[in-house]
């Protein structure tokens, strides 16, 4: 059952009043209806009984009229019904069922009717009338019938009266009900209204500390108590929620700070690029890497690209394109140019996200400042190179020192040998030389063979003397006797004492403008002679021997170079070049260059060599000028 629509949103008090009135009205109506129906049946039965009684009296007195066929008397008899207003008609029928005499209420006509004689003792009740049909009996034989109909007007009159009584008492009952309702309703609705008020305040003020007043222990009291418990729970949860929110905010702030700090320490930032609206989001650390202020700079993809080193930009753009097209992550090292022109190295890793249609929507990644690493790598590398060259230099120095040591040891040994053997040999060689001179003089007219042998002896004695003097020069160098001497003059004198074979072409390149040397002329003669003879010996098939001189005004020295187009030397040979007794020649002694080096150094100069096997050799002697 539903309330009328207009009452759906009405206050509960009005609803209760409505329900009470409807209930009272319905109860009264049902009671009235029930009593009406009962009354109707009772009244009609009573009317039927009364008509029956009267009819049976008339029936008992009518037998004589029928027996004697006295219609007049019969009609007088029936006229006894006339004072009864509600009798519509009364009719007496004979044995054959034919109407014998009748009474009809004025203004009405008698409806046609016929009854079988056997009929009798009938009482017919309808909603409009009651009828009584009784037999007329004489000496236990039925001689006719009497049929009376009465309308129900007395019944309805009485019913109308009792209805009025019912209506009045119902109205009274209703009034009493409403009065009682209005008296007792506030006792029900007041706590409800108070609860409602508290509820409204709570929802308006969001104040969960408010409490509803509990005035009874009935349903409403339980409701108010339940409401208070609910408020308690809400307040408790609210407090918990607030505490949790505070804790969460603390936690978020702490973690954000830690993350920012971690990014700062690692110099690693993160970024997110929303491709659709081309917005780029950088963490603070990336701004720091770019030397920018996050508060004053709004970054876009294009401005970011403009910071990338132009040389690295194409590769980066290609990586981004590839990643977007195939959905693959990329990682790349590239440089960025800071506003002050400084360069930073970064290592970037990125990933891309696609939507259902396969379009790249978001790209995110990290950027790591690896400038320090790169610089460090560059430094270790440089350090490595330096170290390597230092090691090489040191090794070279060690090898040189070792060579020098070996040279000195050899020279020391040589010195001892030369000291004793040299002197011992010089005297006999001098005697032999004098003897050969004597023999050549006395045997001037001797045969060819004798003269030839004497010449051989003379030459070998000279060679031996040279070896002895070389030996002595190589181990002990006399202090130079410095004098001023021209280079051209020195070279010309030296060449004059050298045996230059015809297949060797000597080419001189000595400028006339050279300043004079300040050296021991005899010692430098010996130096040049050794270099020239070595050059000639290196070209057994002939070739060109260049002697050049060039001055260095600043260093105040002259470089005299002797170059040949001969056999040249391997690196191995060059390493041993200045060691005493190193020779590759069958009749060589390996002292020439030892003497050259000693004398050059004694004159304040130095000697260098450049040579390539099969191509030739250049010896350069640097000597001081005046
Ligand atoms: P020697 O001439 O007695 O061999 P040196 O000291 O003059 O002794 O020379 C030593 C070695 O150096 C030579 O045996 C030769 O192997 C090499 N040498 C010197 N000068 C030249 C040169 N101009 N071309 C090629 N090799 C040379
Ligand atoms: Mg030599």
PDB file of N, CA, C and O and ligand atoms in Angstrom, residues 466 470 530-539 545 562-564 566-569 573 576-596 609 611 616-619, ligand 1:
ATOM      1  N   UNK A 466     147.996   3.811 -36.869  1.00  0.00           N
ATOM      2  CA  UNK A 466     146.701   4.495 -36.769  1.00  0.00           C
ATOM      3  C   UNK A 466     145.813   3.797 -35.714  1.00  0.00           C
ATOM      4  O   UNK A 466     145.172   4.444 -34.890  1.00  0.00           O
ATOM      5  N   UNK A 470     144.381   5.529 -32.613  1.00  0.00           N
ATOM      6  CA  UNK A 470     142.919   5.511 -32.373  1.00  0.00           C
ATOM      7  C   UNK A 470     142.619   4.923 -30.996  1.00  0.00           C
ATOM      8  O   UNK A 470     141.784   5.448 -30.246  1.00  0.00           O
ATOM      9  N   UNK A 530     136.991  10.618 -39.651  1.00  0.00           N
ATOM     10  CA  UNK A 530     136.318   9.351 -39.333  1.00  0.00           C
ATOM     11  C   UNK A 530     134.952   9.249 -40.000  1.00  0.00           C
ATOM     12  O   UNK A 530     134.583   8.202 -40.536  1.00  0.00           O
ATOM     13  N   UNK A 531     134.165  10.356 -39.966  1.00  0.00           N
ATOM     14  CA  UNK A 531     132.812  10.347 -40.562  1.00  0.00           C
ATOM     15  C   UNK A 531     132.899  10.177 -42.068  1.00  0.00           C
ATOM     16  O   UNK A 531     132.129   9.421 -42.659  1.00  0.00           O
ATOM     17  N   UNK A 532     133.872  10.886 -42.711  1.00  0.00           N
ATOM     18  CA  UNK A 532     133.998  10.811 -44.177  1.00  0.00           C
ATOM     19  C   UNK A 532     134.440   9.406 -44.588  1.00  0.00           C
ATOM     20  O   UNK A 532     133.860   8.804 -45.493  1.00  0.00           O
ATOM     21  N   UNK A 533     135.407   8.844 -43.835  1.00  0.00           N
ATOM     22  CA  UNK A 533     135.860   7.500 -44.232  1.00  0.00           C
ATOM     23  C   UNK A 533     134.762   6.455 -44.019  1.00  0.00           C
ATOM     24  O   UNK A 533     134.588   5.554 -44.838  1.00  0.00           O
ATOM     25  N   UNK A 534     133.983   6.588 -42.943  1.00  0.00           N
ATOM     26  CA  UNK A 534     132.846   5.673 -42.743  1.00  0.00           C
ATOM     27  C   UNK A 534     131.839   5.793 -43.884  1.00  0.00           C
ATOM     28  O   UNK A 534     131.316   4.789 -44.372  1.00  0.00           O
ATOM     29  N   UNK A 535     131.565   7.037 -44.330  1.00  0.00           N
ATOM     30  CA  UNK A 535     130.618   7.285 -45.441  1.00  0.00           C
ATOM     31  C   UNK A 535     131.119   6.629 -46.709  1.00  0.00           C
ATOM     32  O   UNK A 535     130.347   5.966 -47.407  1.00  0.00           O
ATOM     33  N   UNK A 536     132.411   6.798 -46.995  1.00  0.00           N
ATOM     34  CA  UNK A 536     132.983   6.209 -48.221  1.00  0.00           C
ATOM     35  C   UNK A 536     132.911   4.683 -48.142  1.00  0.00           C
ATOM     36  O   UNK A 536     132.501   4.013 -49.079  1.00  0.00           O
ATOM     37  N   UNK A 537     133.224   4.148 -46.934  1.00  0.00           N
ATOM     38  CA  UNK A 537     133.205   2.686 -46.758  1.00  0.00           C
ATOM     39  C   UNK A 537     131.781   2.115 -46.867  1.00  0.00           C
ATOM     40  O   UNK A 537     131.592   0.954 -47.216  1.00  0.00           O
ATOM     41  N   UNK A 538     130.783   2.945 -46.590  1.00  0.00           N
ATOM     42  CA  UNK A 538     129.384   2.483 -46.674  1.00  0.00           C
ATOM     43  C   UNK A 538     128.899   2.444 -48.113  1.00  0.00           C
ATOM     44  O   UNK A 538     127.805   1.960 -48.385  1.00  0.00           O
ATOM     45  N   UNK A 539     129.721   3.011 -49.064  1.00  0.00           N
ATOM     46  CA  UNK A 539     129.287   3.029 -50.471  1.00  0.00           C
ATOM     47  C   UNK A 539     130.333   2.315 -51.327  1.00  0.00           C
ATOM     48  O   UNK A 539     131.007   2.935 -52.161  1.00  0.00           O
ATOM     49  N   UNK A 545     128.485  11.726 -51.588  1.00  0.00           N
ATOM     50  CA  UNK A 545     128.786  12.061 -50.198  1.00  0.00           C
ATOM     51  C   UNK A 545     128.575  13.562 -50.024  1.00  0.00           C
ATOM     52  O   UNK A 545     129.305  14.364 -50.601  1.00  0.00           O
ATOM     53  N   UNK A 562     127.329  14.962 -42.420  1.00  0.00           N
ATOM     54  CA  UNK A 562     127.976  14.149 -43.456  1.00  0.00           C
ATOM     55  C   UNK A 562     126.989  13.060 -43.815  1.00  0.00           C
ATOM     56  O   UNK A 562     126.645  12.232 -42.970  1.00  0.00           O
ATOM     57  N   UNK A 563     126.487  13.089 -45.083  1.00  0.00           N
ATOM     58  CA  UNK A 563     125.484  12.080 -45.447  1.00  0.00           C
ATOM     59  C   UNK A 563     125.934  11.292 -46.657  1.00  0.00           C
ATOM     60  O   UNK A 563     126.548  11.832 -47.568  1.00  0.00           O
ATOM     61  N   UNK A 564     125.589   9.980 -46.585  1.00  0.00           N
ATOM     62  CA  UNK A 564     125.964   9.125 -47.718  1.00  0.00           C
ATOM     63  C   UNK A 564     124.740   8.391 -48.222  1.00  0.00           C
ATOM     64  O   UNK A 564     123.710   8.350 -47.546  1.00  0.00           O
ATOM     65  N   UNK A 566     124.714   5.170 -48.827  1.00  0.00           N
ATOM     66  CA  UNK A 566     125.254   3.822 -48.743  1.00  0.00           C
ATOM     67  C   UNK A 566     124.317   2.790 -48.133  1.00  0.00           C
ATOM     68  O   UNK A 566     123.093   2.895 -48.272  1.00  0.00           O
ATOM     69  N   UNK A 567     124.923   1.809 -47.438  1.00  0.00           N
ATOM     70  CA  UNK A 567     124.162   0.646 -46.954  1.00  0.00           C
ATOM     71  C   UNK A 567     123.187   0.977 -45.817  1.00  0.00           C
ATOM     72  O   UNK A 567     122.211   0.266 -45.594  1.00  0.00           O
ATOM     73  N   UNK A 568     123.465   2.059 -45.100  1.00  0.00           N
ATOM     74  CA  UNK A 568     122.585   2.436 -43.984  1.00  0.00           C
ATOM     75  C   UNK A 568     122.702   1.457 -42.822  1.00  0.00           C
ATOM     76  O   UNK A 568     123.527   0.537 -42.863  1.00  0.00           O
ATOM     77  N   UNK A 569     121.853   1.657 -41.786  1.00  0.00           N
ATOM     78  CA  UNK A 569     121.948   0.797 -40.597  1.00  0.00           C
ATOM     79  C   UNK A 569     120.554   0.405 -40.100  1.00  0.00           C
ATOM     80  O   UNK A 569     119.602   1.162 -40.221  1.00  0.00           O
ATOM     81  N   UNK A 573     121.709  -1.900 -35.087  1.00  0.00           N
ATOM     82  CA  UNK A 573     123.086  -1.423 -35.309  1.00  0.00           C
ATOM     83  C   UNK A 573     123.250  -0.024 -34.723  1.00  0.00           C
ATOM     84  O   UNK A 573     124.245   0.275 -34.062  1.00  0.00           O
ATOM     85  N   UNK A 576     124.009   0.251 -31.047  1.00  0.00           N
ATOM     86  CA  UNK A 576     125.358  -0.110 -30.567  1.00  0.00           C
ATOM     87  C   UNK A 576     126.450   0.758 -31.174  1.00  0.00           C
ATOM     88  O   UNK A 576     127.647   0.549 -30.914  1.00  0.00           O
ATOM     89  N   UNK A 577     126.034   1.736 -31.971  1.00  0.00           N
ATOM     90  CA  UNK A 577     126.941   2.494 -32.833  1.00  0.00           C
ATOM     91  C   UNK A 577     128.167   3.072 -32.110  1.00  0.00           C
ATOM     92  O   UNK A 577     129.280   2.985 -32.615  1.00  0.00           O
ATOM     93  N   UNK A 578     127.926   3.662 -30.936  1.00  0.00           N
ATOM     94  CA  UNK A 578     129.027   4.382 -30.278  1.00  0.00           C
ATOM     95  C   UNK A 578     129.743   3.532 -29.233  1.00  0.00           C
ATOM     96  O   UNK A 578     130.494   4.040 -28.426  1.00  0.00           O
ATOM     97  N   UNK A 579     129.418   2.208 -29.236  1.00  0.00           N
ATOM     98  CA  UNK A 579     130.112   1.349 -28.278  1.00  0.00           C
ATOM     99  C   UNK A 579     131.496   0.965 -28.810  1.00  0.00           C
ATOM    100  O   UNK A 579     131.633   0.649 -29.996  1.00  0.00           O
ATOM    101  N   UNK A 580     132.482   0.956 -27.941  1.00  0.00           N
ATOM    102  CA  UNK A 580     133.834   0.598 -28.384  1.00  0.00           C
ATOM    103  C   UNK A 580     133.851  -0.819 -28.953  1.00  0.00           C
ATOM    104  O   UNK A 580     133.154  -1.695 -28.436  1.00  0.00           O
ATOM    105  N   UNK A 581     134.563  -0.978 -29.987  1.00  0.00           N
ATOM    106  CA  UNK A 581     134.797  -2.269 -30.650  1.00  0.00           C
ATOM    107  C   UNK A 581     133.582  -2.803 -31.409  1.00  0.00           C
ATOM    108  O   UNK A 581     133.573  -3.957 -31.816  1.00  0.00           O
ATOM    109  N   UNK A 582     132.536  -1.930 -31.601  1.00  0.00           N
ATOM    110  CA  UNK A 582     131.407  -2.380 -32.449  1.00  0.00           C
ATOM    111  C   UNK A 582     131.752  -2.102 -33.901  1.00  0.00           C
ATOM    112  O   UNK A 582     131.987  -0.957 -34.298  1.00  0.00           O
ATOM    113  N   UNK A 583     131.790  -3.187 -34.680  1.00  0.00           N
ATOM    114  CA  UNK A 583     132.080  -3.029 -36.104  1.00  0.00           C
ATOM    115  C   UNK A 583     131.362  -4.101 -36.887  1.00  0.00           C
ATOM    116  O   UNK A 583     131.083  -5.185 -36.367  1.00  0.00           O
ATOM    117  N   UNK A 584     131.003  -3.764 -38.112  1.00  0.00           N
ATOM    118  CA  UNK A 584     130.382  -4.768 -38.993  1.00  0.00           C
ATOM    119  C   UNK A 584     131.312  -5.052 -40.172  1.00  0.00           C
ATOM    120  O   UNK A 584     130.913  -5.743 -41.102  1.00  0.00           O
ATOM    121  N   UNK A 585     132.489  -4.447 -40.091  1.00  0.00           N
ATOM    122  CA  UNK A 585     133.412  -4.592 -41.240  1.00  0.00           C
ATOM    123  C   UNK A 585     134.446  -5.672 -40.947  1.00  0.00           C
ATOM    124  O   UNK A 585     134.845  -5.853 -39.789  1.00  0.00           O
ATOM    125  N   UNK A 586     134.874  -6.353 -42.056  1.00  0.00           N
ATOM    126  CA  UNK A 586     135.827  -7.453 -41.890  1.00  0.00           C
ATOM    127  C   UNK A 586     137.153  -6.956 -41.296  1.00  0.00           C
ATOM    128  O   UNK A 586     137.699  -7.587 -40.392  1.00  0.00           O
ATOM    129  N   UNK A 587     137.583  -5.806 -41.722  1.00  0.00           N
ATOM    130  CA  UNK A 587     138.854  -5.274 -41.213  1.00  0.00           C
ATOM    131  C   UNK A 587     138.624  -4.085 -40.283  1.00  0.00           C
ATOM    132  O   UNK A 587     139.501  -3.282 -40.052  1.00  0.00           O
ATOM    133  N   UNK A 588     137.443  -3.952 -39.811  1.00  0.00           N
ATOM    134  CA  UNK A 588     137.117  -2.823 -38.924  1.00  0.00           C
ATOM    135  C   UNK A 588     137.571  -3.093 -37.506  1.00  0.00           C
ATOM    136  O   UNK A 588     137.826  -4.236 -37.132  1.00  0.00           O
ATOM    137  N   UNK A 589     137.666  -2.010 -36.725  1.00  0.00           N
ATOM    138  CA  UNK A 589     138.094  -2.161 -35.334  1.00  0.00           C
ATOM    139  C   UNK A 589     136.974  -1.707 -34.392  1.00  0.00           C
ATOM    140  O   UNK A 589     136.845  -2.189 -33.284  1.00  0.00           O
ATOM    141  N   UNK A 590     136.190  -0.779 -34.858  1.00  0.00           N
ATOM    142  CA  UNK A 590     135.076  -0.295 -34.037  1.00  0.00           C
ATOM    143  C   UNK A 590     135.519   0.708 -32.997  1.00  0.00           C
ATOM    144  O   UNK A 590     134.993   0.725 -31.887  1.00  0.00           O
ATOM    145  N   UNK A 591     136.450   1.571 -33.373  1.00  0.00           N
ATOM    146  CA  UNK A 591     136.894   2.610 -32.441  1.00  0.00           C
ATOM    147  C   UNK A 591     136.640   4.006 -33.003  1.00  0.00           C
ATOM    148  O   UNK A 591     136.632   4.985 -32.258  1.00  0.00           O
ATOM    149  N   UNK A 592     136.443   4.111 -34.347  1.00  0.00           N
ATOM    150  CA  UNK A 592     136.295   5.413 -35.018  1.00  0.00           C
ATOM    151  C   UNK A 592     135.222   6.274 -34.382  1.00  0.00           C
ATOM    152  O   UNK A 592     135.465   7.419 -33.983  1.00  0.00           O
ATOM    153  N   UNK A 593     134.028   5.741 -34.242  1.00  0.00           N
ATOM    154  CA  UNK A 593     132.915   6.559 -33.725  1.00  0.00           C
ATOM    155  C   UNK A 593     133.077   6.852 -32.228  1.00  0.00           C
ATOM    156  O   UNK A 593     132.587   7.859 -31.740  1.00  0.00           O
ATOM    157  N   UNK A 594     133.781   5.955 -31.527  1.00  0.00           N
ATOM    158  CA  UNK A 594     134.067   6.211 -30.106  1.00  0.00           C
ATOM    159  C   UNK A 594     134.925   7.470 -29.997  1.00  0.00           C
ATOM    160  O   UNK A 594     134.624   8.369 -29.199  1.00  0.00           O
ATOM    161  N   UNK A 595     135.926   7.544 -30.866  1.00  0.00           N
ATOM    162  CA  UNK A 595     136.804   8.716 -30.883  1.00  0.00           C
ATOM    163  C   UNK A 595     136.002   9.952 -31.265  1.00  0.00           C
ATOM    164  O   UNK A 595     136.105  11.011 -30.626  1.00  0.00           O
ATOM    165  N   UNK A 596     135.136   9.806 -32.324  1.00  0.00           N
ATOM    166  CA  UNK A 596     134.316  10.928 -32.803  1.00  0.00           C
ATOM    167  C   UNK A 596     133.483  11.494 -31.650  1.00  0.00           C
ATOM    168  O   UNK A 596     133.452  12.697 -31.414  1.00  0.00           O
ATOM    169  N   UNK A 609     122.624  10.789 -35.179  1.00  0.00           N
ATOM    170  CA  UNK A 609     122.638   9.989 -36.403  1.00  0.00           C
ATOM    171  C   UNK A 609     121.222   9.670 -36.859  1.00  0.00           C
ATOM    172  O   UNK A 609     120.319   9.473 -36.047  1.00  0.00           O
ATOM    173  N   UNK A 611     119.535   7.091 -39.852  1.00  0.00           N
ATOM    174  CA  UNK A 611     119.937   6.128 -40.865  1.00  0.00           C
ATOM    175  C   UNK A 611     118.808   5.173 -41.183  1.00  0.00           C
ATOM    176  O   UNK A 611     117.948   4.910 -40.345  1.00  0.00           O
ATOM    177  N   UNK A 616     120.872   4.867 -46.678  1.00  0.00           N
ATOM    178  CA  UNK A 616     121.962   5.802 -46.395  1.00  0.00           C
ATOM    179  C   UNK A 616     121.931   6.298 -44.965  1.00  0.00           C
ATOM    180  O   UNK A 616     121.044   5.948 -44.192  1.00  0.00           O
ATOM    181  N   UNK A 617     122.937   7.129 -44.639  1.00  0.00           N
ATOM    182  CA  UNK A 617     123.102   7.579 -43.255  1.00  0.00           C
ATOM    183  C   UNK A 617     123.482   9.057 -43.229  1.00  0.00           C
ATOM    184  O   UNK A 617     124.145   9.547 -44.142  1.00  0.00           O
ATOM    185  N   UNK A 618     122.959   9.767 -42.187  1.00  0.00           N
ATOM    186  CA  UNK A 618     123.370  11.164 -41.987  1.00  0.00           C
ATOM    187  C   UNK A 618     123.938  11.286 -40.576  1.00  0.00           C
ATOM    188  O   UNK A 618     123.245  10.985 -39.607  1.00  0.00           O
ATOM    189  N   UNK A 619     125.187  11.707 -40.441  1.00  0.00           N
ATOM    190  CA  UNK A 619     125.779  12.029 -39.132  1.00  0.00           C
ATOM    191  C   UNK A 619     125.793  13.544 -39.006  1.00  0.00           C
ATOM    192  O   UNK A 619     126.251  14.237 -39.917  1.00  0.00           O
TER     193      UNK A 619
HETATM  194  P1  LIG B   1     134.823   0.761 -38.118  1.00  0.00           P
HETATM  195  O1  LIG B   1     134.718   1.752 -39.176  1.00  0.00           O
HETATM  196  O2  LIG B   1     136.185   0.373 -37.823  1.00  0.00           O
HETATM  197  O3  LIG B   1     133.897  -0.375 -38.296  1.00  0.00           O
HETATM  198  P2  LIG B   1     133.531   2.768 -36.658  1.00  0.00           P
HETATM  199  O4  LIG B   1     133.420   3.090 -35.241  1.00  0.00           O
HETATM  200  O5  LIG B   1     133.990   3.838 -37.531  1.00  0.00           O
HETATM  201  O6  LIG B   1     134.330   1.458 -36.798  1.00  0.00           O
HETATM  202  O7  LIG B   1     132.127   2.349 -37.157  1.00  0.00           O
HETATM  203  C1  LIG B   1     131.465   1.389 -36.445  1.00  0.00           C
HETATM  204  C2  LIG B   1     130.412   0.751 -37.292  1.00  0.00           C
HETATM  205  O8  LIG B   1     129.402   1.680 -37.532  1.00  0.00           O
HETATM  206  C3  LIG B   1     130.792   0.351 -38.641  1.00  0.00           C
HETATM  207  O9  LIG B   1     131.352  -0.967 -38.662  1.00  0.00           O
HETATM  208  C4  LIG B   1     129.514   0.356 -39.400  1.00  0.00           C
HETATM  209  O10 LIG B   1     128.823  -0.847 -39.179  1.00  0.00           O
HETATM  210  C5  LIG B   1     128.821   1.459 -38.780  1.00  0.00           C
HETATM  211  N1  LIG B   1     128.905   2.677 -39.581  1.00  0.00           N
HETATM  212  C6  LIG B   1     129.598   3.767 -39.251  1.00  0.00           C
HETATM  213  N2  LIG B   1     129.396   4.711 -40.183  1.00  0.00           N
HETATM  214  C7  LIG B   1     128.549   4.221 -41.106  1.00  0.00           C
HETATM  215  C8  LIG B   1     127.939   4.730 -42.315  1.00  0.00           C
HETATM  216  N3  LIG B   1     128.198   5.922 -42.763  1.00  0.00           N
HETATM  217  N4  LIG B   1     127.108   3.906 -42.996  1.00  0.00           N
HETATM  218  C9  LIG B   1     126.844   2.672 -42.530  1.00  0.00           C
HETATM  219  N5  LIG B   1     127.353   2.143 -41.405  1.00  0.00           N
HETATM  220  C10 LIG B   1     128.196   2.923 -40.702  1.00  0.00           C
END
